[in-house]
Coordinates of C-alpha atoms in Angstrom, one line a residue:
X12 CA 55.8 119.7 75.6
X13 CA 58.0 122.4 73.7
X14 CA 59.4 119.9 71.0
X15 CA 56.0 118.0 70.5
X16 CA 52.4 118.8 72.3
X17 CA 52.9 122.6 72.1
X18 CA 53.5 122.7 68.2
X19 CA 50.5 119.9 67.8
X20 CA 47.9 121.9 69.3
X21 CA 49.2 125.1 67.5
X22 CA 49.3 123.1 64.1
X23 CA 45.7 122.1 64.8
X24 CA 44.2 125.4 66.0
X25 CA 45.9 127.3 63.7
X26 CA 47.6 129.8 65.8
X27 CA 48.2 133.1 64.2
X28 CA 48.5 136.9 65.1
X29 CA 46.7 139.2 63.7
X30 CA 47.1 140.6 60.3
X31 CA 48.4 144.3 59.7
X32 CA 44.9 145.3 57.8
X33 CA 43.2 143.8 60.9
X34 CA 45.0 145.6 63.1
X35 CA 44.5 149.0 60.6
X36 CA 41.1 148.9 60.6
X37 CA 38.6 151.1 62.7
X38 CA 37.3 148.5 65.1
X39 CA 41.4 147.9 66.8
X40 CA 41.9 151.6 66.6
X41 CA 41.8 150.7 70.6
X42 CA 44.7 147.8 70.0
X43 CA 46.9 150.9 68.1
X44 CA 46.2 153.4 71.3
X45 CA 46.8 150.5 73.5
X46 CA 50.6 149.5 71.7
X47 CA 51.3 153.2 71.6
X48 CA 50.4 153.5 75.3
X49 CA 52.6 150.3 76.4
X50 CA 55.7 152.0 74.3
X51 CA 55.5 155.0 76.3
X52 CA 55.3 153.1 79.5
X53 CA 58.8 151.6 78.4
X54 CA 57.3 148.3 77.2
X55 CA 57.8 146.4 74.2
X56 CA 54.3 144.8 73.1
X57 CA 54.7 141.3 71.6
X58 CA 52.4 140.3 69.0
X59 CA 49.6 137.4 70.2
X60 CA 48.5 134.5 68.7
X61 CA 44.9 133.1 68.1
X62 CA 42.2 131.4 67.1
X63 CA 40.8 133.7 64.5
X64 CA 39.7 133.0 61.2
X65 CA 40.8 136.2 60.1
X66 CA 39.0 135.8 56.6
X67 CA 35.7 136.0 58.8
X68 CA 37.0 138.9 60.4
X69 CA 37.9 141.0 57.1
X70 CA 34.6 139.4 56.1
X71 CA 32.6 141.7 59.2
X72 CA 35.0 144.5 57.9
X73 CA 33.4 144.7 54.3
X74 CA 30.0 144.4 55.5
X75 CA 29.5 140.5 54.4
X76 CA 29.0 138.8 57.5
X77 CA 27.1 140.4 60.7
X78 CA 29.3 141.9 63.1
X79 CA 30.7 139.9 66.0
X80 CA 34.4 140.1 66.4
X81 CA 34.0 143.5 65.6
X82 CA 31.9 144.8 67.6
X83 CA 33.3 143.2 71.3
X84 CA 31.2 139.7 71.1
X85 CA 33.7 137.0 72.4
X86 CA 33.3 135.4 75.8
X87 CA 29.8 133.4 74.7
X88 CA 31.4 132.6 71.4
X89 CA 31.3 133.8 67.7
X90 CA 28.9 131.9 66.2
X91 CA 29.1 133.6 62.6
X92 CA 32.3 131.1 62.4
X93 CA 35.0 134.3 63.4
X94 CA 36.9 131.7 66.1
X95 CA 38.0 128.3 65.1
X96 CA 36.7 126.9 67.8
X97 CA 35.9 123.4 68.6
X98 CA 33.8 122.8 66.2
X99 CA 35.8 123.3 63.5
X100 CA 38.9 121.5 64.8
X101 CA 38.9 118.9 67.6
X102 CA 35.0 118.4 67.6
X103 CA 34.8 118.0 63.8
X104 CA 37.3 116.0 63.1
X105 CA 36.1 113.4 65.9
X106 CA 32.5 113.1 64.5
X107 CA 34.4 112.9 61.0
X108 CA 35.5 109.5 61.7
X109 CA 32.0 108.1 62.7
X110 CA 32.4 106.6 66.2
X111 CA 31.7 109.9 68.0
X112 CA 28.3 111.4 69.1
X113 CA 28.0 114.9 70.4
X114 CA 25.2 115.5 72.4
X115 CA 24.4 118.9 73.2
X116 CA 22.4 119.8 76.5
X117 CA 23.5 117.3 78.3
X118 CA 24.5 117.7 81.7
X119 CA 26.1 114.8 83.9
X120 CA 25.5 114.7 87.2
X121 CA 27.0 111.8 89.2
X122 CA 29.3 108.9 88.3
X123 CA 29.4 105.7 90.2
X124 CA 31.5 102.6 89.9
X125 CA 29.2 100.0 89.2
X126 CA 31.6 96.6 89.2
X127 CA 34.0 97.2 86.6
X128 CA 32.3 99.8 84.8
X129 CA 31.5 103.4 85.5
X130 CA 28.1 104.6 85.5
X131 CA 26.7 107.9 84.5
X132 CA 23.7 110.1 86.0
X133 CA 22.8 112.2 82.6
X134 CA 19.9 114.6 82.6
X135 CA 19.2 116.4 79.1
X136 CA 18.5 120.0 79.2
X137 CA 16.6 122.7 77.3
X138 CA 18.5 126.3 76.2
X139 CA 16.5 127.6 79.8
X140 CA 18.5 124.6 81.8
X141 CA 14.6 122.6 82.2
X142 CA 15.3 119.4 82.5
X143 CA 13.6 117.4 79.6
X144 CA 14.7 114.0 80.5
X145 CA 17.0 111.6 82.4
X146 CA 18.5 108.6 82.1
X147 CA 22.0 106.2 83.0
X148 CA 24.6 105.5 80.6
X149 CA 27.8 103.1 81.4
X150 CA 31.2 103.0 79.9
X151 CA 34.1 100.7 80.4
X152 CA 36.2 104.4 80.2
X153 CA 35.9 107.5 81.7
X154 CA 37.3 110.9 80.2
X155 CA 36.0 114.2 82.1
X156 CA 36.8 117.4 80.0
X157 CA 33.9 119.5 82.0
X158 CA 36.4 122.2 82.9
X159 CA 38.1 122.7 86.2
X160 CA 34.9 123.3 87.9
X161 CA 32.5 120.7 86.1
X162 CA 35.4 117.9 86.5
X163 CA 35.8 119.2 90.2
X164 CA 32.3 118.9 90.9
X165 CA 31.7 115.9 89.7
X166 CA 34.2 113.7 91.9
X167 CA 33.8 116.1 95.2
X168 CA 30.3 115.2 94.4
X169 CA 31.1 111.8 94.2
X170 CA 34.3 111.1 97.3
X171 CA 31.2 113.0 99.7
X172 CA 28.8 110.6 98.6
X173 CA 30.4 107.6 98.6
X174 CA 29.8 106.9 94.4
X175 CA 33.6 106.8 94.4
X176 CA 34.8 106.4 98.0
X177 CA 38.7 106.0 97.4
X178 CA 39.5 108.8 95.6
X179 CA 42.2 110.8 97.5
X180 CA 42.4 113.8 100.0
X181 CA 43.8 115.8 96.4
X182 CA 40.4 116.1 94.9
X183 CA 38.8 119.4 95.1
X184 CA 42.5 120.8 95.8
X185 CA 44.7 123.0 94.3
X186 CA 42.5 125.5 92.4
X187 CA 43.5 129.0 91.4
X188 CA 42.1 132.1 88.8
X189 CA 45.4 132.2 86.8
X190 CA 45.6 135.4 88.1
X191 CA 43.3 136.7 86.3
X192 CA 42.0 140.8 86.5
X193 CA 40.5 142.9 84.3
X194 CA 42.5 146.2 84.5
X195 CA 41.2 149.5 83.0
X196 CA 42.5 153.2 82.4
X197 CA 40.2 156.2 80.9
X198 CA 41.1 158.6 79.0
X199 CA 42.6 156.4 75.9
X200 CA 40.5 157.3 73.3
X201 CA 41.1 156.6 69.8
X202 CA 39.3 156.5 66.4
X203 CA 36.9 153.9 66.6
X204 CA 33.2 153.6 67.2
X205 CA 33.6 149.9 68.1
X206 CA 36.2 147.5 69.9
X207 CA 36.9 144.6 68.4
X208 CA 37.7 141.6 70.8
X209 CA 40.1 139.7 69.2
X210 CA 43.8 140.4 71.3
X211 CA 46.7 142.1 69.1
X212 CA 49.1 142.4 71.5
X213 CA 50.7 141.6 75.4
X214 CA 53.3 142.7 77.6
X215 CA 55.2 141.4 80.3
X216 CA 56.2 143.2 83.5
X217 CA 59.0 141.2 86.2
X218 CA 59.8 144.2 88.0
X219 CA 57.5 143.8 91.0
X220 CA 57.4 140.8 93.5
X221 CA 54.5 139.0 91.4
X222 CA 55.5 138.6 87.5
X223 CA 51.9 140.4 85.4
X224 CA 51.4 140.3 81.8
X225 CA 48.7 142.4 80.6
X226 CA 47.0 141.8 77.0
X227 CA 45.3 144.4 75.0
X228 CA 41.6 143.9 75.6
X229 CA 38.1 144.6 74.8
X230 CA 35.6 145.9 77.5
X231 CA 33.0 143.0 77.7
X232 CA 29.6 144.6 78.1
X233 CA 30.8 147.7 76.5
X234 CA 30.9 147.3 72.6
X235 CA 31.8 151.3 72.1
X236 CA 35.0 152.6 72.3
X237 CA 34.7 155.0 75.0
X238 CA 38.6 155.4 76.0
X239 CA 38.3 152.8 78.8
X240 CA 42.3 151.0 78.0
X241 CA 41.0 147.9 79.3
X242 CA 43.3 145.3 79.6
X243 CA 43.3 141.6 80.6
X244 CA 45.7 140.9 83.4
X245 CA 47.4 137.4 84.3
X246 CA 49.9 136.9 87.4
X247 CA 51.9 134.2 87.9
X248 CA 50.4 133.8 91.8
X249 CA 52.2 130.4 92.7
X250 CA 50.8 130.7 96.6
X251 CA 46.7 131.0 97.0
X252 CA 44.9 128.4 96.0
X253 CA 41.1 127.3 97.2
X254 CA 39.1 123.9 97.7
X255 CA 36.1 123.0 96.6
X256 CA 33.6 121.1 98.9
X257 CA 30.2 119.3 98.4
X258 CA 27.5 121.4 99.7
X259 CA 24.2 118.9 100.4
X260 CA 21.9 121.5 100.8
X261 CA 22.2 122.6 96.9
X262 CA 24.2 119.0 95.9
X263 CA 26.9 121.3 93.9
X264 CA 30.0 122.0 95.0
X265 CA 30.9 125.2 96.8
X266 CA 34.6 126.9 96.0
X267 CA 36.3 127.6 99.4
X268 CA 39.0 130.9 98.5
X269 CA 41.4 132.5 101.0
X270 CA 39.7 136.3 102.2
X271 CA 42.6 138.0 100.4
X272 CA 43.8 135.7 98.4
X273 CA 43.4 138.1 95.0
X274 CA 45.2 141.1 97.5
X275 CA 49.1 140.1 95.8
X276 CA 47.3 140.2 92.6
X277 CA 45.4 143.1 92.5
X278 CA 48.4 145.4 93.8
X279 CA 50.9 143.5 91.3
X280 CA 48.5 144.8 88.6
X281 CA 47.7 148.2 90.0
X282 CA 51.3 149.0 90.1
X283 CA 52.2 148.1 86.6
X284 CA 48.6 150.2 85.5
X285 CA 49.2 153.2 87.6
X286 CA 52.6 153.5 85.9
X287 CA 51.0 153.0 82.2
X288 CA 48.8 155.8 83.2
X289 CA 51.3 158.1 84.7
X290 CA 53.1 157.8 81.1
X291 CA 50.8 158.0 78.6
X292 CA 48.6 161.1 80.3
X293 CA 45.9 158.3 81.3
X294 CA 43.8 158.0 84.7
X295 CA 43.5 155.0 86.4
X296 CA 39.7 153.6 86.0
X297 CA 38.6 153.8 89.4
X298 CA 35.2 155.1 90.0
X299 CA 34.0 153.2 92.8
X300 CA 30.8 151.1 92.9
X301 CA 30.8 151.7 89.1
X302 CA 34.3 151.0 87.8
X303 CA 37.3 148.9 89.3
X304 CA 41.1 149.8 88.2
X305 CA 41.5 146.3 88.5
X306 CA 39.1 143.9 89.3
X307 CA 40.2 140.7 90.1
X308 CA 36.8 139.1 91.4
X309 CA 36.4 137.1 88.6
X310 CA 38.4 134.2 86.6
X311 CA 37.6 133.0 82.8
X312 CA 40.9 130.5 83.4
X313 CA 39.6 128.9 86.5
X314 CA 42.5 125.8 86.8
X315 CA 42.7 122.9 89.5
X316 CA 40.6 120.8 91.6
X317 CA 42.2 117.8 90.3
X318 CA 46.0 118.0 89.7
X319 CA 48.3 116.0 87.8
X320 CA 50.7 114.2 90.0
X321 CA 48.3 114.5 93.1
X322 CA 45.0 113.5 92.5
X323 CA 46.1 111.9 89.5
X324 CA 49.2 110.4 87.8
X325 CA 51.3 111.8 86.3
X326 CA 49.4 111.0 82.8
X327 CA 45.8 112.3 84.2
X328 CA 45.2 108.4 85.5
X329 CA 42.2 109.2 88.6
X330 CA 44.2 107.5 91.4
X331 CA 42.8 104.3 92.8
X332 CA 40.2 104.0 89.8
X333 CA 41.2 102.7 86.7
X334 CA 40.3 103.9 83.6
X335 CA 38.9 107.2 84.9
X336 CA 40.8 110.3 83.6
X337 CA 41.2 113.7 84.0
X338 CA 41.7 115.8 80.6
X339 CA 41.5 119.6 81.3
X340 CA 42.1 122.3 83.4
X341 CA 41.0 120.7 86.7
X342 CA 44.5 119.0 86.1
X343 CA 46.5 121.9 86.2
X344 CA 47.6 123.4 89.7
X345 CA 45.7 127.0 89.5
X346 CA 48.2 128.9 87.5
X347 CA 50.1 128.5 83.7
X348 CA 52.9 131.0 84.1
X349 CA 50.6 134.5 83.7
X350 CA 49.6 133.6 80.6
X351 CA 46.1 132.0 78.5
X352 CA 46.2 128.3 79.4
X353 CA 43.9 127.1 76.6
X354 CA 47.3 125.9 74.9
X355 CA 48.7 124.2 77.9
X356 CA 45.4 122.3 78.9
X357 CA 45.2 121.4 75.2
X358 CA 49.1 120.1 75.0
X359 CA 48.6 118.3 78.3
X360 CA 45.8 116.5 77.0
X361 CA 47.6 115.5 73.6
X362 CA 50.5 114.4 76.0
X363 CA 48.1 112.2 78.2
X364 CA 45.6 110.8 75.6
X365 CA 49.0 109.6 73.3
X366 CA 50.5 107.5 76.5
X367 CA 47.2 106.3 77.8
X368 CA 46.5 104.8 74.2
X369 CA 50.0 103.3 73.7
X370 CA 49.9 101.6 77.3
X371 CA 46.1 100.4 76.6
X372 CA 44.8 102.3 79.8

């Protein structure tokens, strides 16, 4: 992974940190406050790479493209181009060579084996999720890249149904958040009217029984800077994991997650904030209903429900069906280390894709 995948995937996202003039400018007056805040703590903040076009962002800076990095837009995308996302890299470049369609709106729903073929339950979709049409489709080879909980669904969906009776007592298993928190301080103003989104910097913090790293955040929802510090927290939590199950009543499936099992997280992260705060004349952001020191209720690196070496081979091969695969994070056992896994799911899938072609299957 380190000699080969990793430097693949960074190659084609184009990987970089951000540039000084970025990090000078008024909107990541916030990142500035938030480095100065982590040196007085007694950490070190290391720079972080990404998938910025960074001409797009200097581009929002002079006033030539309409804000979005700028002004705290992210998790729904950039659409004025300011991520190289997958349509610029992976996407593009598959559609370049003619034998790919991308179908937006579509939405599978079940997957059978049908002989020696798979077949496919696809409903299309408008923007407002009403379904438009339906129809089957077949395919000799499956691939699922819906995420950890599309992939999940789909083959809880299809073991509780019987579409794919022999696949193993793993699926639905081993799912986790990454660790994921968001973790806030008030109090850290700084010169800006906006917060850009884009991450400058992270730290890492072993002191405590659960290894944290925190990255210098935006507040999402919150496009002024109003001295929250927010933060994005990641713990390397190797121990609570949940299942998913297939719930008939609503035919999705239903995420079943231990009562505390964000509690080692949470106080791993409180622990690192309280002391950021303590140092650098900062309160801790907690103004109950309205605002969590860290809240750790959410995930946007859900990971698992299908793990390499358990519900698959060690290759993302679906045990017991050939030529069904698993290509994303549903392979990866709920956590990458405390850190974004968008470059591990992405090297694991250059690692599996390469072996399956060279062994035909």
């Amino acid at each position: 992974m380190n000699a080969t995948y990793y430097p693949r995937v960074r190659q084609m996202l184009r990987l970089s940190a951000m540039p000084s003039d970025v990090y000078q400018s008024l909107p990541f007056s916030h990142s500035r406050r938030w480095d100065s805040d982590m040196r007085k703590a007694g950490y070190a903040p290391t720079p972080v790479d990404g998938i910025w076009n960074w001409n797009v962002v200097r581009q929002e800076l002079a006033g030539t493209s309409r804000p979005s990095c700028t002004v705290g837009l992210s998790n729904f995308g950039n659409s004025n181009g300011a991520k190289f996302d997958l349509n610029q890299n992976y996407l593009k470049q598959a559609q370049a060579t003619g034998r790919v369609g991308v179908y937006p709106g579509h939405e599978v729903r079940r997957i059978y084996r049908d002989g020696t073929r798979y077949l496919l339950e696809v409903a299309k979709r408008s923007p407002d999720g009403t379904l438009l049409a339906s129809w089957n489709l077949t395919c000799d080879m499956l691939f699922l890249a819906a995420g950890s909980i599309g992939t999940s669904e789909l083959l809880v969906r299809a073991k509780a149904l019987g579409d794919l009776p022999l696949l193993n007592e793993h699926v639905g298993r081993g799912w986790g958040t990454n660790g994921d928190s968001a973790v806030a301080r008030v109090g850290a103003f700084d010169l800006g009217v906006t917060t850009g989104s884009a991450c400058a910097s992270m730290i890492h913090d072993t002191s405590g029984g659960l290894p944290v790293t925190l990255e210098n955040w935006y507040a999402p929802g919150v496009p002024l800077s109003v001295g929250l510090g927010p933060s994005l927290g990641m713990s390397f939590d190797t121990t609570n994991r949940g299942s998913f199950v297939y719930d008939a009543a609503t035919d999705r499936a239903r995420l079943l997650w231990p009562a505390a099992g964000n509690n080692d997280t949470v106080a791993a992260m409180r622990a690192v904030n309280n002391r950021i705060a303590q140092r650098s004349l900062t309160l801790p952001a907690n103004v109950p209903p309205l605002l969590k020191d860290v809240d750790a209720s959410f995930t946007g690196h859900p990971l698992g429900g299908a793990v390499i070496g358990k519900a698959t081979d060690a290759y993302g091969r679906v045990l017991n069906y050939p030529q069904l695969y698993v290509m994303d994070g549903a392979a990866i056992p709920g956590n990458t280390g405390a850190v974004n896994p968008s470059l591990t799911i992405s090297a694991l899938a250059e690692r599996n894709i390469e072996r399956i072609i060279a062994a035909g299957g």
